[in-house]
Amino acid sequence: MSATTGIDTRRSPSAATVREKIPVVIVDEHSDFARIIANRVAELIREKNARGEKTVLGLPTGSTPIEIYRELMRMHKEEGLDFSNVVTFNLDEYYPMKPDSIHSFRRYMEENLFNGVNIKPENIHFPRGDVPREEVEAEAERYEQAIRDAGGIDFQILGIGQTGHIGFNEPGSGFESRTRVIALDTLTRRDAAPDFFGEHNVPLEAITMGVATIMEAKEIAILATGEHKAAIVKRAVEGQISPDVAATYLQKHPNATFYLDRAAAAELTRVATPWVVSEVTWDRELEIRALIWLSQTTGKSLLKLDALDYRQNHLSSLLSRYGEPGPLNGEVFNALLAKIRGKSRLPHGERIVVFSPHPDDDVISMGGMLNKLHENGNDIIVAYQTSGNIAVFDHEVARYLDFLRRIDRDFKLQDAEMLKLIDEIE
């Protein structure tokens, strides 16, 4: 662990990482691995530029790589990082999808990277989502050939979906698969629903690089953030290779690394249950975690855990600290009990600000707490962290503006202020 960056850079085999079948770097903050990856990309570009060679990058979309792209744009602007000899291939695109759609990955890349650096338009490649159905197979082969013509991908950045997909290689994708059209998994479409104003608007298919295409990259970085990715990360890193989870194929790559924030790494054995794979230095937080895990593993309540339970489940060292389980069982039980807050232990008569990413997140996540705070006479202010400017389709806005115009005309309202506002919006 670096004391200055908070980055866990342990990659060599050790007792703690014995169950991990692919190198893993764990960082404290999303911005940490964004900086690591951006620096690696910049290093590669500078090395290749110095030799007069092209740098070929494989790029993803989504929320996870945005900070990487911002850092690369900063490097271009402030440090002169030259993208004129960089060639890019994006992993995938929805099908069908027009390139100028607000939902297209081309538009995403233009807004989040390409418009902020000096990359040549002819060096930017996407699988086309606007070709007729009968031309899709030829488009896929064209894309594969373009990658070969560029000399292959030097550095491939990947995300990982909740189904374990890389690119859009959903469960069932084979190791030898190439660029093709694929039907999207229900969970994948559900995850994309907020960007499309509802799951029913998410395309049913996508064009994606295949597993074999991805595996031919010389170096691969796989990114994951957030606790919602923890389960599939564990499966990809510690599980058996299986077509059910395409990310497990990456275990076969000689130069692939997972970059995780602590939330995404939370279910890895060395993080979730480190006492199972190595000696640990016990503190109260770790003791509480261990006893909760032991209770769940044995199916017994905290106060009924006995010495045999400790010994049979890798917790002999913890038992030896206390001599017998009773005192620790009781302390952990009381510590958990103290976390339950009734109205009497909550603020009274205060002004409280709640930050909510979307207008329903507050009541979904803490509705009961909000009610208790209200009953205690607190002044509650909710700050919604979205403007709503893309909450509906443009054609829906146009339809309602037309409706207002008709109302003004038919009822002879002659509301000049409203008509002026309509003109400004249109």
GROMACS .gro file of C-alpha atoms in nm:
model
  426
    1MET     CA    1   0.000   0.000   0.000
    2SER     CA    2   0.136   0.340  -0.095
    3ALA     CA    3   0.112   0.584   0.193
    4THR     CA    4   0.074   0.878  -0.043
    5THR     CA    5  -0.176   0.743  -0.298
    6GLY     CA    6  -0.370   0.483  -0.105
    7ILE     CA    7  -0.306   0.235  -0.386
    8ASP     CA    8  -0.266  -0.135  -0.313
    9THR     CA    9  -0.007  -0.230  -0.574
   10ARG     CA   10   0.056  -0.587  -0.460
   11ARG     CA   11   0.051  -0.800  -0.774
   12SER     CA   12   0.296  -1.080  -0.700
   13PRO     CA   13   0.160  -1.410  -0.566
   14SER     CA   14   0.117  -1.414  -0.189
   15ALA     CA   15  -0.094  -1.592   0.068
   16ALA     CA   16  -0.349  -1.310   0.056
   17THR     CA   17  -0.393  -1.329  -0.322
   18VAL     CA   18  -0.367  -1.705  -0.363
   19ARG     CA   19  -0.726  -1.737  -0.487
   20GLU     CA   20  -0.689  -1.462  -0.748
   21LYS     CA   21  -0.627  -1.597  -1.098
   22ILE     CA   22  -0.548  -1.262  -1.256
   23PRO     CA   23  -0.348  -0.965  -1.121
   24VAL     CA   24  -0.555  -0.714  -0.924
   25VAL     CA   25  -0.478  -0.358  -0.819
   26ILE     CA   26  -0.707  -0.210  -0.553
   27VAL     CA   27  -0.728   0.166  -0.501
   28ASP     CA   28  -0.906   0.383  -0.247
   29GLU     CA   29  -1.065   0.620  -0.496
   30HIS     CA   30  -1.192   0.597  -0.853
   31SER     CA   31  -0.964   0.890  -0.940
   32ASP     CA   32  -0.660   0.683  -0.836
   33PHE     CA   33  -0.694   0.420  -1.104
   34ALA     CA   34  -0.811   0.680  -1.356
   35ARG     CA   35  -0.474   0.847  -1.304
   36ILE     CA   36  -0.288   0.512  -1.324
   37ILE     CA   37  -0.452   0.417  -1.655
   38ALA     CA   38  -0.421   0.764  -1.806
   39ASN     CA   39  -0.051   0.769  -1.716
   40ARG     CA   40  -0.001   0.427  -1.875
   41VAL     CA   41  -0.178   0.540  -2.194
   42ALA     CA   42   0.027   0.861  -2.203
   43GLU     CA   43   0.350   0.666  -2.148
   44LEU     CA   44   0.264   0.435  -2.437
   45ILE     CA   45   0.173   0.724  -2.668
   46ARG     CA   46   0.499   0.905  -2.594
   47GLU     CA   47   0.706   0.591  -2.646
   48LYS     CA   48   0.536   0.517  -2.978
   49ASN     CA   49   0.552   0.880  -3.094
   50ALA     CA   50   0.927   0.886  -3.023
   51ARG     CA   51   0.968   0.585  -3.254
   52GLY     CA   52   0.737   0.728  -3.519
   53GLU     CA   53   0.483   0.451  -3.461
   54LYS     CA   54   0.109   0.454  -3.418
   55THR     CA   55  -0.048   0.384  -3.079
   56VAL     CA   56  -0.358   0.168  -3.114
   57LEU     CA   57  -0.608   0.192  -2.830
   58GLY     CA   58  -0.921  -0.011  -2.760
   59LEU     CA   59  -1.171   0.207  -2.577
   60PRO     CA   60  -1.492   0.152  -2.378
   61THR     CA   61  -1.780   0.381  -2.290
   62GLY     CA   62  -1.986   0.416  -1.973
   63SER     CA   63  -1.934   0.608  -1.651
   64THR     CA   64  -1.621   0.424  -1.532
   65PRO     CA   65  -1.369   0.552  -1.793
   66ILE     CA   66  -1.486   0.915  -1.797
   67GLU     CA   67  -1.223   1.029  -1.546
   68ILE     CA   68  -0.954   0.857  -1.754
   69TYR     CA   69  -1.064   1.052  -2.060
   70ARG     CA   70  -1.073   1.378  -1.863
   71GLU     CA   71  -0.718   1.319  -1.744
   72LEU     CA   72  -0.602   1.244  -2.100
   73MET     CA   73  -0.763   1.567  -2.222
   74ARG     CA   74  -0.588   1.754  -1.941
   75MET     CA   75  -0.255   1.599  -2.042
   76HIS     CA   76  -0.312   1.704  -2.402
   77LYS     CA   77  -0.399   2.061  -2.304
   78GLU     CA   78  -0.145   2.118  -2.027
   79GLU     CA   79   0.140   1.879  -2.111
   80GLY     CA   80   0.117   1.866  -2.489
   81LEU     CA   81   0.031   1.495  -2.513
   82ASP     CA   82   0.008   1.441  -2.889
   83PHE     CA   83  -0.278   1.224  -3.018
   84SER     CA   84  -0.209   1.285  -3.387
   85ASN     CA   85  -0.061   0.937  -3.424
   86VAL     CA   86  -0.318   0.758  -3.207
   87VAL     CA   87  -0.563   0.512  -3.361
   88THR     CA   88  -0.872   0.407  -3.167
   89PHE     CA   89  -1.118   0.120  -3.189
   90ASN     CA   90  -1.427   0.127  -2.974
   91LEU     CA   91  -1.547  -0.198  -2.825
   92ASP     CA   92  -1.906  -0.187  -2.935
   93GLU     CA   93  -2.216   0.000  -3.044
   94TYR     CA   94  -2.587  -0.054  -3.000
   95TYR     CA   95  -2.773  -0.194  -3.300
   96PRO     CA   96  -2.952  -0.028  -3.462
   97MET     CA   97  -2.807   0.310  -3.369
   98LYS     CA   98  -2.745   0.625  -3.572
   99PRO     CA   99  -2.400   0.775  -3.508
  100ASP     CA  100  -2.544   1.120  -3.425
  101SER     CA  101  -2.797   0.986  -3.171
  102ILE     CA  102  -2.753   1.112  -2.814
  103HIS     CA  103  -2.737   0.744  -2.717
  104SER     CA  104  -2.463   0.644  -2.961
  105PHE     CA  105  -2.118   0.554  -2.836
  106ARG     CA  106  -1.965   0.767  -3.111
  107ARG     CA  107  -2.132   1.075  -2.967
  108TYR     CA  108  -2.023   0.972  -2.617
  109MET     CA  109  -1.660   0.945  -2.728
  110GLU     CA  110  -1.670   1.275  -2.915
  111GLU     CA  111  -1.806   1.457  -2.611
  112ASN     CA  112  -1.584   1.285  -2.354
  113LEU     CA  113  -1.251   1.253  -2.537
  114PHE     CA  114  -1.215   1.307  -2.910
  115ASN     CA  115  -1.329   1.671  -2.920
  116GLY     CA  116  -1.074   1.751  -2.648
  117VAL     CA  117  -0.760   1.611  -2.815
  118ASN     CA  118  -0.590   1.637  -3.155
  119ILE     CA  119  -0.680   1.291  -3.282
  120LYS     CA  120  -0.734   1.263  -3.658
  121PRO     CA  121  -1.092   1.174  -3.761
  122GLU     CA  122  -0.966   0.905  -3.998
  123ASN     CA  123  -0.795   0.732  -3.703
  124ILE     CA  124  -1.123   0.688  -3.512
  125HIS     CA  125  -1.307   0.359  -3.561
  126PHE     CA  126  -1.645   0.231  -3.444
  127PRO     CA  127  -1.849  -0.073  -3.540
  128ARG     CA  128  -2.133   0.085  -3.734
  129GLY     CA  129  -2.475   0.052  -3.580
  130ASP     CA  130  -2.655   0.206  -3.877
  131VAL     CA  131  -2.584  -0.053  -4.148
  132PRO     CA  132  -2.873  -0.257  -4.291
  133ARG     CA  133  -2.925  -0.599  -4.136
  134GLU     CA  134  -2.799  -0.778  -4.447
  135GLU     CA  135  -2.468  -0.586  -4.427
  136VAL     CA  136  -2.394  -0.648  -4.059
  137GLU     CA  137  -2.176  -0.953  -4.118
  138ALA     CA  138  -1.967  -0.764  -4.373
  139GLU     CA  139  -1.941  -0.470  -4.132
  140ALA     CA  140  -1.812  -0.701  -3.860
  141GLU     CA  141  -1.546  -0.844  -4.091
  142ARG     CA  142  -1.452  -0.491  -4.204
  143TYR     CA  143  -1.395  -0.397  -3.840
  144GLU     CA  144  -1.180  -0.702  -3.774
  145GLN     CA  145  -0.973  -0.624  -4.084
  146ALA     CA  146  -0.930  -0.260  -3.978
  147ILE     CA  147  -0.786  -0.377  -3.645
  148ARG     CA  148  -0.548  -0.613  -3.823
  149ASP     CA  149  -0.445  -0.340  -4.068
  150ALA     CA  150  -0.360  -0.113  -3.773
  151GLY     CA  151  -0.125  -0.378  -3.634
  152GLY     CA  152  -0.352  -0.493  -3.353
  153ILE     CA  153  -0.452  -0.317  -3.033
  154ASP     CA  154  -0.166  -0.209  -2.807
  155PHE     CA  155  -0.371  -0.122  -2.500
  156GLN     CA  156  -0.731  -0.229  -2.443
  157ILE     CA  157  -0.941  -0.071  -2.168
  158LEU     CA  158  -1.243  -0.271  -2.055
  159GLY     CA  159  -1.528  -0.239  -1.814
  160ILE     CA  160  -1.718  -0.536  -1.675
  161GLY     CA  161  -2.096  -0.563  -1.678
  162GLN     CA  162  -2.307  -0.719  -1.407
  163THR     CA  163  -2.346  -1.028  -1.625
  164GLY     CA  164  -1.967  -1.048  -1.654
  165HIS     CA  165  -1.971  -0.920  -2.009
  166ILE     CA  166  -1.668  -0.752  -2.162
  167GLY     CA  167  -1.768  -0.542  -2.456
  168PHE     CA  168  -2.115  -0.682  -2.510
  169ASN     CA  169  -2.000  -1.045  -2.494
  170GLU     CA  170  -2.294  -1.171  -2.292
  171PRO     CA  171  -2.319  -1.510  -2.115
  172GLY     CA  172  -2.267  -1.789  -2.367
  173SER     CA  173  -2.003  -1.606  -2.571
  174GLY     CA  174  -1.727  -1.840  -2.684
  175PHE     CA  175  -1.353  -1.790  -2.649
  176GLU     CA  176  -1.312  -1.788  -3.028
  177SER     CA  177  -1.590  -1.533  -3.090
  178ARG     CA  178  -1.521  -1.237  -3.318
  179THR     CA  179  -1.693  -0.905  -3.392
  180ARG     CA  180  -2.062  -0.975  -3.444
  181VAL     CA  181  -2.419  -0.877  -3.356
  182ILE     CA  182  -2.532  -1.011  -3.020
  183ALA     CA  183  -2.862  -1.007  -2.833
  184LEU     CA  184  -2.836  -0.808  -2.511
  185ASP     CA  185  -2.907  -0.974  -2.178
  186THR     CA  186  -3.210  -0.851  -1.984
  187LEU     CA  187  -2.988  -0.731  -1.699
  188THR     CA  188  -2.766  -0.539  -1.941
  189ARG     CA  189  -3.068  -0.364  -2.091
  190ARG     CA  190  -3.205  -0.289  -1.745
  191ASP     CA  191  -2.873  -0.130  -1.646
  192ALA     CA  192  -2.887   0.090  -1.957
  193ALA     CA  193  -3.251   0.190  -1.903
  194PRO     CA  194  -3.183   0.525  -1.729
  195ASP     CA  195  -2.989   0.647  -2.034
  196PHE     CA  196  -3.278   0.557  -2.264
  197PHE     CA  197  -3.567   0.687  -2.050
  198GLY     CA  198  -3.690   0.335  -1.985
  199GLU     CA  199  -3.594  -0.025  -2.055
  200HIS     CA  200  -3.841  -0.052  -2.343
  201ASN     CA  201  -3.631   0.202  -2.537
  202VAL     CA  202  -3.300   0.016  -2.500
  203PRO     CA  203  -3.195  -0.160  -2.823
  204LEU     CA  204  -3.227  -0.537  -2.818
  205GLU     CA  205  -2.890  -0.593  -2.986
  206ALA     CA  206  -2.540  -0.455  -3.021
  207ILE     CA  207  -2.235  -0.499  -3.243
  208THR     CA  208  -1.937  -0.595  -3.028
  209MET     CA  209  -1.577  -0.702  -3.058
  210GLY     CA  210  -1.558  -1.073  -2.982
  211VAL     CA  211  -1.368  -1.237  -2.699
  212ALA     CA  212  -1.092  -1.351  -2.935
  213THR     CA  213  -1.064  -0.997  -3.074
  214ILE     CA  214  -1.020  -0.856  -2.724
  215MET     CA  215  -0.775  -1.127  -2.619
  216GLU     CA  216  -0.541  -1.035  -2.906
  217ALA     CA  217  -0.469  -0.696  -2.745
  218LYS     CA  218  -0.112  -0.672  -2.618
  219GLU     CA  219  -0.214  -0.528  -2.280
  220ILE     CA  220  -0.554  -0.514  -2.110
  221ALA     CA  221  -0.683  -0.307  -1.818
  222ILE     CA  222  -1.021  -0.404  -1.671
  223LEU     CA  223  -1.195  -0.139  -1.461
  224ALA     CA  224  -1.470  -0.177  -1.203
  225THR     CA  225  -1.614   0.054  -0.941
  226GLY     CA  226  -1.897   0.028  -0.692
  227GLU     CA  227  -2.041  -0.242  -0.470
  228HIS     CA  228  -2.287  -0.349  -0.742
  229LYS     CA  229  -1.988  -0.491  -0.932
  230ALA     CA  230  -1.836  -0.677  -0.634
  231ALA     CA  231  -2.004  -1.014  -0.690
  232ILE     CA  232  -1.921  -1.040  -1.060
  233VAL     CA  233  -1.564  -0.917  -0.999
  234LYS     CA  234  -1.512  -1.200  -0.751
  235ARG     CA  235  -1.647  -1.448  -1.006
  236ALA     CA  236  -1.422  -1.310  -1.281
  237VAL     CA  237  -1.107  -1.299  -1.067
  238GLU     CA  238  -1.145  -1.608  -0.848
  239GLY     CA  239  -1.391  -1.827  -1.040
  240GLN     CA  240  -1.341  -2.096  -1.301
  241ILE     CA  241  -1.318  -1.996  -1.667
  242SER     CA  242  -1.665  -2.027  -1.814
  243PRO     CA  243  -1.861  -1.898  -2.115
  244ASP     CA  244  -2.126  -1.797  -1.860
  245VAL     CA  245  -1.895  -1.512  -1.753
  246ALA     CA  246  -1.694  -1.381  -2.047
  247ALA     CA  247  -1.462  -1.183  -1.818
  248THR     CA  248  -1.320  -1.511  -1.681
  249TYR     CA  249  -1.150  -1.565  -2.019
  250LEU     CA  250  -0.917  -1.279  -1.925
  251GLN     CA  251  -0.746  -1.518  -1.682
  252LYS     CA  252  -0.578  -1.664  -1.992
  253HIS     CA  253  -0.428  -1.332  -2.101
  254PRO     CA  254  -0.055  -1.288  -2.023
  255ASN     CA  255  -0.080  -0.914  -1.957
  256ALA     CA  256  -0.422  -0.829  -1.813
  257THR     CA  257  -0.490  -0.654  -1.482
  258PHE     CA  258  -0.807  -0.569  -1.290
  259TYR     CA  259  -0.820  -0.216  -1.142
  260LEU     CA  260  -1.079  -0.190  -0.866
  261ASP     CA  261  -1.195   0.059  -0.609
  262ARG     CA  262  -1.252  -0.084  -0.262
  263ALA     CA  263  -1.626  -0.120  -0.313
  264ALA     CA  264  -1.581  -0.332  -0.628
  265ALA     CA  265  -1.314  -0.540  -0.452
  266ALA     CA  266  -1.529  -0.595  -0.143
  267GLU     CA  267  -1.611  -0.962  -0.213
  268LEU     CA  268  -1.261  -1.076  -0.306
  269THR     CA  269  -1.144  -1.325  -0.045
  270ARG     CA  270  -0.846  -1.113   0.065
  271VAL     CA  271  -1.084  -0.821   0.132
  272ALA     CA  272  -1.404  -0.986   0.253
  273THR     CA  273  -1.252  -1.265   0.464
  274PRO     CA  274  -0.875  -1.210   0.483
  275TRP     CA  275  -0.844  -1.447   0.780
  276VAL     CA  276  -0.929  -1.735   0.546
  277VAL     CA  277  -0.614  -1.689   0.334
  278SER     CA  278  -0.356  -1.524   0.558
  279GLU     CA  279  -0.265  -1.407   0.906
  280VAL     CA  280  -0.431  -1.078   0.997
  281THR     CA  281  -0.379  -0.804   1.254
  282TRP     CA  282  -0.701  -0.795   1.449
  283ASP     CA  283  -0.880  -0.472   1.537
  284ARG     CA  284  -1.237  -0.413   1.651
  285GLU     CA  285  -1.376  -0.349   1.302
  286LEU     CA  286  -1.223  -0.671   1.171
  287GLU     CA  287  -1.346  -0.866   1.474
  288ILE     CA  288  -1.702  -0.749   1.411
  289ARG     CA  289  -1.677  -0.843   1.043
  290ALA     CA  290  -1.537  -1.185   1.129
  291LEU     CA  291  -1.811  -1.267   1.379
  292ILE     CA  292  -2.090  -1.153   1.148
  293TRP     CA  293  -1.939  -1.375   0.877
  294LEU     CA  294  -1.905  -1.665   1.122
  295SER     CA  295  -2.267  -1.627   1.229
  296GLN     CA  296  -2.382  -1.629   0.865
  297THR     CA  297  -2.153  -1.920   0.776
  298THR     CA  298  -2.266  -2.142   1.065
  299GLY     CA  299  -2.628  -2.028   1.068
  300LYS     CA  300  -2.602  -1.960   1.442
  301SER     CA  301  -2.681  -1.642   1.631
  302LEU     CA  302  -2.387  -1.436   1.758
  303LEU     CA  303  -2.441  -1.525   2.122
  304LYS     CA  304  -2.447  -1.899   2.046
  305LEU     CA  305  -2.114  -1.921   1.861
  306ASP     CA  306  -1.878  -2.161   2.039
  307ALA     CA  307  -1.507  -2.241   2.032
  308LEU     CA  308  -1.551  -2.520   1.777
  309ASP     CA  309  -1.717  -2.276   1.537
  310TYR     CA  310  -1.413  -2.049   1.563
  311ARG     CA  311  -1.161  -2.331   1.512
  312GLN     CA  312  -1.338  -2.491   1.217
  313ASN     CA  313  -1.365  -2.160   1.031
  314HIS     CA  314  -1.013  -2.012   1.030
  315LEU     CA  315  -1.065  -1.801   1.343
  316SER     CA  316  -0.841  -1.981   1.593
  317SER     CA  317  -0.615  -1.675   1.620
  318LEU     CA  318  -0.913  -1.461   1.716
  319LEU     CA  319  -1.025  -1.714   1.975
  320SER     CA  320  -0.676  -1.720   2.128
  321ARG     CA  321  -0.693  -1.343   2.183
  322TYR     CA  322  -0.994  -1.381   2.412
  323GLY     CA  323  -0.948  -1.732   2.550
  324GLU     CA  324  -1.316  -1.815   2.510
  325PRO     CA  325  -1.587  -1.693   2.272
  326GLY     CA  326  -1.839  -1.556   2.523
  327PRO     CA  327  -1.687  -1.211   2.592
  328LEU     CA  328  -1.624  -1.130   2.224
  329ASN     CA  329  -1.965  -1.261   2.117
  330GLY     CA  330  -2.127  -1.028   2.369
  331GLU     CA  331  -1.917  -0.726   2.274
  332VAL     CA  332  -1.996  -0.764   1.904
  333PHE     CA  333  -2.365  -0.817   1.978
  334ASN     CA  334  -2.376  -0.496   2.183
  335ALA     CA  335  -2.182  -0.304   1.918
  336LEU     CA  336  -2.440  -0.399   1.655
  337LEU     CA  337  -2.727  -0.319   1.889
  338ALA     CA  338  -2.586   0.029   1.943
  339LYS     CA  339  -2.613   0.100   1.568
  340ILE     CA  340  -2.993   0.081   1.578
  341ARG     CA  341  -3.108   0.441   1.615
  342GLY     CA  342  -3.452   0.522   1.749
  343LYS     CA  343  -3.608   0.868   1.729
  344SER     CA  344  -3.457   0.964   2.062
  345ARG     CA  345  -3.104   0.925   1.923
  346LEU     CA  346  -3.165   1.133   1.611
  347PRO     CA  347  -3.133   1.513   1.574
  348HIS     CA  348  -3.419   1.736   1.695
  349GLY     CA  349  -3.508   2.077   1.555
  350GLU     CA  350  -3.212   2.096   1.316
  351ARG     CA  351  -3.178   2.190   0.950
  352ILE     CA  352  -3.070   1.880   0.756
  353VAL     CA  353  -2.959   1.865   0.391
  354VAL     CA  354  -2.999   1.535   0.203
  355PHE     CA  355  -2.817   1.496  -0.130
  356SER     CA  356  -3.005   1.270  -0.373
  357PRO     CA  357  -2.866   1.179  -0.718
  358HIS     CA  358  -3.218   1.150  -0.862
  359PRO     CA  359  -3.563   1.261  -0.745
  360ASP     CA  360  -3.660   0.919  -0.610
  361ASP     CA  361  -3.331   0.801  -0.457
  362ASP     CA  362  -3.396   0.972  -0.124
  363VAL     CA  363  -3.726   0.802  -0.047
  364ILE     CA  364  -3.609   0.466  -0.187
  365SER     CA  365  -3.285   0.462   0.013
  366MET     CA  366  -3.381   0.634   0.337
  367GLY     CA  367  -3.756   0.690   0.341
  368GLY     CA  368  -3.794   0.560   0.695
  369MET     CA  369  -3.510   0.776   0.822
  370LEU     CA  370  -3.655   1.084   0.651
  371ASN     CA  371  -3.986   1.019   0.824
  372LYS     CA  372  -3.819   0.986   1.165
  373LEU     CA  373  -3.624   1.307   1.110
  374HIS     CA  374  -3.945   1.485   1.010
  375GLU     CA  375  -4.126   1.359   1.319
  376ASN     CA  376  -3.843   1.502   1.529
  377GLY     CA  377  -3.922   1.851   1.399
  378ASN     CA  378  -3.620   1.884   1.171
  379ASP     CA  379  -3.621   2.114   0.867
  380ILE     CA  380  -3.528   1.874   0.585
  381ILE     CA  381  -3.395   2.004   0.254
  382VAL     CA  382  -3.339   1.760  -0.035
  383ALA     CA  383  -3.085   1.864  -0.299
  384TYR     CA  384  -3.149   1.669  -0.621
  385GLN     CA  385  -2.828   1.633  -0.818
  386THR     CA  386  -2.973   1.632  -1.169
  387SER     CA  387  -3.116   1.908  -1.385
  388GLY     CA  388  -3.366   1.687  -1.566
  389ASN     CA  389  -3.270   1.840  -1.901
  390ILE     CA  390  -3.246   1.498  -2.067
  391ALA     CA  391  -3.520   1.330  -1.867
  392VAL     CA  392  -3.748   1.303  -2.172
  393PHE     CA  393  -3.706   1.260  -2.546
  394ASP     CA  394  -3.686   1.574  -2.760
  395HIS     CA  395  -3.997   1.475  -2.954
  396GLU     CA  396  -4.194   1.456  -2.630
  397VAL     CA  397  -4.088   1.812  -2.545
  398ALA     CA  398  -4.186   1.926  -2.895
  399ARG     CA  399  -4.526   1.759  -2.861
  400TYR     CA  400  -4.603   1.938  -2.535
  401LEU     CA  401  -4.484   2.272  -2.672
  402ASP     CA  402  -4.718   2.225  -2.966
  403PHE     CA  403  -4.997   2.142  -2.722
  404LEU     CA  404  -4.935   2.470  -2.535
  405ARG     CA  405  -4.941   2.665  -2.861
  406ARG     CA  406  -5.276   2.510  -2.951
  407ILE     CA  407  -5.417   2.589  -2.607
  408ASP     CA  408  -5.307   2.950  -2.642
  409ARG     CA  409  -5.460   2.973  -2.990
  410ASP     CA  410  -5.787   2.788  -2.928
  411PHE     CA  411  -5.864   2.965  -2.603
  412LYS     CA  412  -5.734   3.299  -2.730
  413LEU     CA  413  -5.509   3.337  -2.427
  414GLN     CA  414  -5.253   3.553  -2.609
  415ASP     CA  415  -4.999   3.474  -2.340
  416ALA     CA  416  -4.696   3.655  -2.483
  417GLU     CA  417  -4.463   3.543  -2.205
  418MET     CA  418  -4.549   3.175  -2.256
  419LEU     CA  419  -4.514   3.201  -2.635
  420LYS     CA  420  -4.176   3.370  -2.596
  421LEU     CA  421  -4.058   3.089  -2.369
  422ILE     CA  422  -4.180   2.828  -2.620
  423ASP     CA  423  -3.984   3.002  -2.898
  424GLU     CA  424  -3.670   3.003  -2.684
  425ILE     CA  425  -3.701   2.631  -2.609
  426GLU     CA  426  -3.761   2.539  -2.972
   0.00000   0.00000   0.00000
